[in-house]
Amino acid sequence: MRVKKIGIILCGIVFSTMTMLSVPVKAETNYAFVINGGVLTEYKGHEKEVAIPSNVKEISSDAFRDNSLIEKVTIPSSVKSIGDYAFANCSALKSVVMEDGIQSIGAGAFGECKNLSSVNVPVSVKNVNTYAFEDTAWLKNYKDDYVIVGDGVLINYKGSSTNLTVPQNVKTIASDTFEDNSNITSVTMQAGLKTINDQAFYDCSNLADVKVPSTVSSIGDDAFTSTKWLNENKDKFLIVGDGILLKYTGSYKTITLPSKVKVIAESAFAGNKKLENITLPSKLTEIGVDAFANCIKLKKIVFPSKLKVIGSQSFWKCSSLSSVSFSKNSSCAEIADDAFGWCTKLKQMSLPASVKTIGDYAFLKCTALNKINFAAKTKCTKIGEYTFSYCTKLVSFTMPRGVKSTGNGIFNNCKGLKTVKLSSNMKTISRYMFENCSMLKNINIPKSIKTIDCNAFKNCKKLKSITGAKGITFVDLDVFENTAWLTSHSGDFVNINGILVKYKGSGTKIKIPKNITRIAPAVFGGNTKITAVSIPSNVKAIDHNAFGGCSSLASVTFSKGLEDIGEFAFTTCTKLASISLPDSLKKLGAGAFENCTALKNVTLPKPHVEYETSDNVDPEDNQAIFCNTPWVKNHDGAYIISGDGTLVAYTGTEKDITLPANVTSIAPFAFSYNKSVESVTVPGTVKVIGICAFSDSGVKKVVLEDGVQELSSSAFGDTTSLGEVDIPESVTKFGYHIFDCYNSRDVDLTIVCSNNSEVYYYALLNKINVELK
């Protein structure tokens, strides 16, 4: 199993007891907190007592997870939510102080903090997950049967009674609070209770008597599922709390819901095979998940003006539903995922201005839907993925102006779609967006759109006219594949806004035209006829796999002006013998020239080049730029060093090496799979050790001299022989999974470092043995 975050015990590595030394308490500084837009995503500090900065509005999931140093944390009033597992398994944590202002605490937020004994949850907290304090000393030692925190949130029941009366000060029953409790036979909830969250009484199999006060306005999904009370209730309309319809047991074709109904709960009518017409009450505000799912005879629905939410799958597979309308002055803001999916007789939808969000698959396979109207002043800003996919009768669509991006494939397989007007605020045409829209003839691409993702117009066979597109800077794979625009294009080189997207010629010697500024992914990929390519100075970027697998390509001429060669751009060009990379080059992607088995001569740029690879690359997957080339294998000298001092590769066989003083950085995969080297000394001139630099090598000992600053992700990944790394205080930046062992062989690793250094705390946090200098 792969390790996903720093702070979790490293996968497949067995460490002996580490040296535990006293940790001084000192003032925390903001460098220790990674904060983006008010969201605290990571903590890099090493203090016993931590005060969250006042500019933090949210603590994200896992932010402090597995921290073994923190003993006390103070959370200011600026923080509104604490994410799932934010402080989970902080083994030294004893005290949590929350200031008034916090509103939400997520699942497992402080779970498995076994030493946590002091917690104050302020009254501002309205929502707490049942498992927020799971397996803590605080919860274990809580004396009352009912564990109530914050603003009357009941998160746990520790008693064993069969007949329960929920305390009067409880306003919210958290999710799963009584789940699977088979002892309970009756529950009385008192006035003042407002919310019963998801699965609160789920599978309380003997619960037969429930009293819900009129103050309850919200009941979550599956709150009473699999209870005797719900299963055996025979009321035609089971209405509880403040107008919540939990269940309908009648068999009428036509129904008028009682006027007091405000919420139709999850699955209230699901699977009803007789219901044809229903009149919804004027007070209705919410229709829950699956509320009318599979009501196969339901024909018509009119939503009242106060309705705000149409829940996910609420009308899913209502195969007879042909008419849906909204009352005047509608308040509906959300149409959730799958809401009308597979409503195969639904022909038209006129959405009110109030609708802000349309979820994933909301109208999937509404095969009769031919028209979607948005109100003139629509507030719609979000449309999810595959929203209108397979709406084969949909003819035209105008994207609301407020929509800046959409999910993938929203019109995928809309085979009747002829005209589309895109929003001038959109930035991206998402992947598969119009794939298989075989009737689409023309499209105007606003200047605001910068990116067209893969397969966006693939198989739009009649698409002949593309206008606009003056802002496009990147076009991904197969965007225009099998379109009339592509097939009817005259000339060998097809471009959009200067981006070469297709080569239609049959020549063997290619000269890229001067109007081309970028070569899109895989444009020449797999072309076995090309023998030579000349790339002019106006071309700034060659994208991934652009010439991959061009097995006859023997000559490539790069001009000054080229800045970026993408990942695997020339992979497996097996006849390519020599290249000279221009000094203008700024980025060179992983595996760019891998498996070029004839490549003997390479001239590297003199200025600094960023040798790129993915931050989460697999150490077992060698993506060295020149992997498996004779230039590396037969290089004159063990060290291949670029003009800026980057060690691109090491080809020697010495057991003990000291890198030359002119090396300033080590490129990704530079020592990967080298099983000869056992000991490496890295001089202080080297500032960065790249991603997977020593991955899966035979190195046993590494000494980093003072001056080295950064260890990138997986720098020593899968180096199972590694026993000792001497790291100086100058190293302050650490990537992810630096020493992770993904193949589950045992490793006993020791980090040699100075006391109280960043490295020292890194080792402690990651449960690595420490030896002090």
Short mmCIF file of N, CA and C in Angstrom, two decimals, residues 632 637-640 649-653:
data_model
loop_
_atom_site.label_atom_id
_atom_site.label_comp_id
_atom_site.label_asym_id
_atom_site.label_seq_id
_atom_site.Cartn_x
_atom_site.Cartn_y
_atom_site.Cartn_z
N VAL A 632 24.48 8.11 -22.43
CA VAL A 632 24.68 7.92 -20.99
C VAL A 632 25.55 6.70 -20.72
N GLY A 637 33.59 9.66 -19.13
CA GLY A 637 33.60 10.21 -17.78
C GLY A 637 32.35 9.79 -17.04
N ALA A 638 32.49 9.61 -15.73
CA ALA A 638 31.38 9.08 -14.93
C ALA A 638 30.28 10.09 -14.68
N TYR A 639 30.64 11.38 -14.75
CA TYR A 639 29.67 12.43 -14.41
C TYR A 639 29.22 13.16 -15.67
N ILE A 640 27.91 13.22 -15.89
CA ILE A 640 27.35 14.01 -16.98
C ILE A 640 26.76 15.27 -16.35
N ALA A 649 23.37 12.72 -14.94
CA ALA A 649 23.46 11.27 -14.74
C ALA A 649 24.84 10.91 -14.23
N TYR A 650 24.89 9.79 -13.51
CA TYR A 650 26.17 9.22 -13.09
C TYR A 650 26.26 7.83 -13.68
N THR A 651 27.39 7.57 -14.39
CA THR A 651 27.52 6.29 -15.09
C THR A 651 28.65 5.43 -14.54
N GLY A 652 29.30 5.89 -13.49
CA GLY A 652 30.45 5.18 -12.96
C GLY A 652 30.11 3.92 -12.19
N THR A 653 31.15 3.22 -11.77
CA THR A 653 30.99 1.96 -11.04
C THR A 653 31.73 1.96 -9.71
#
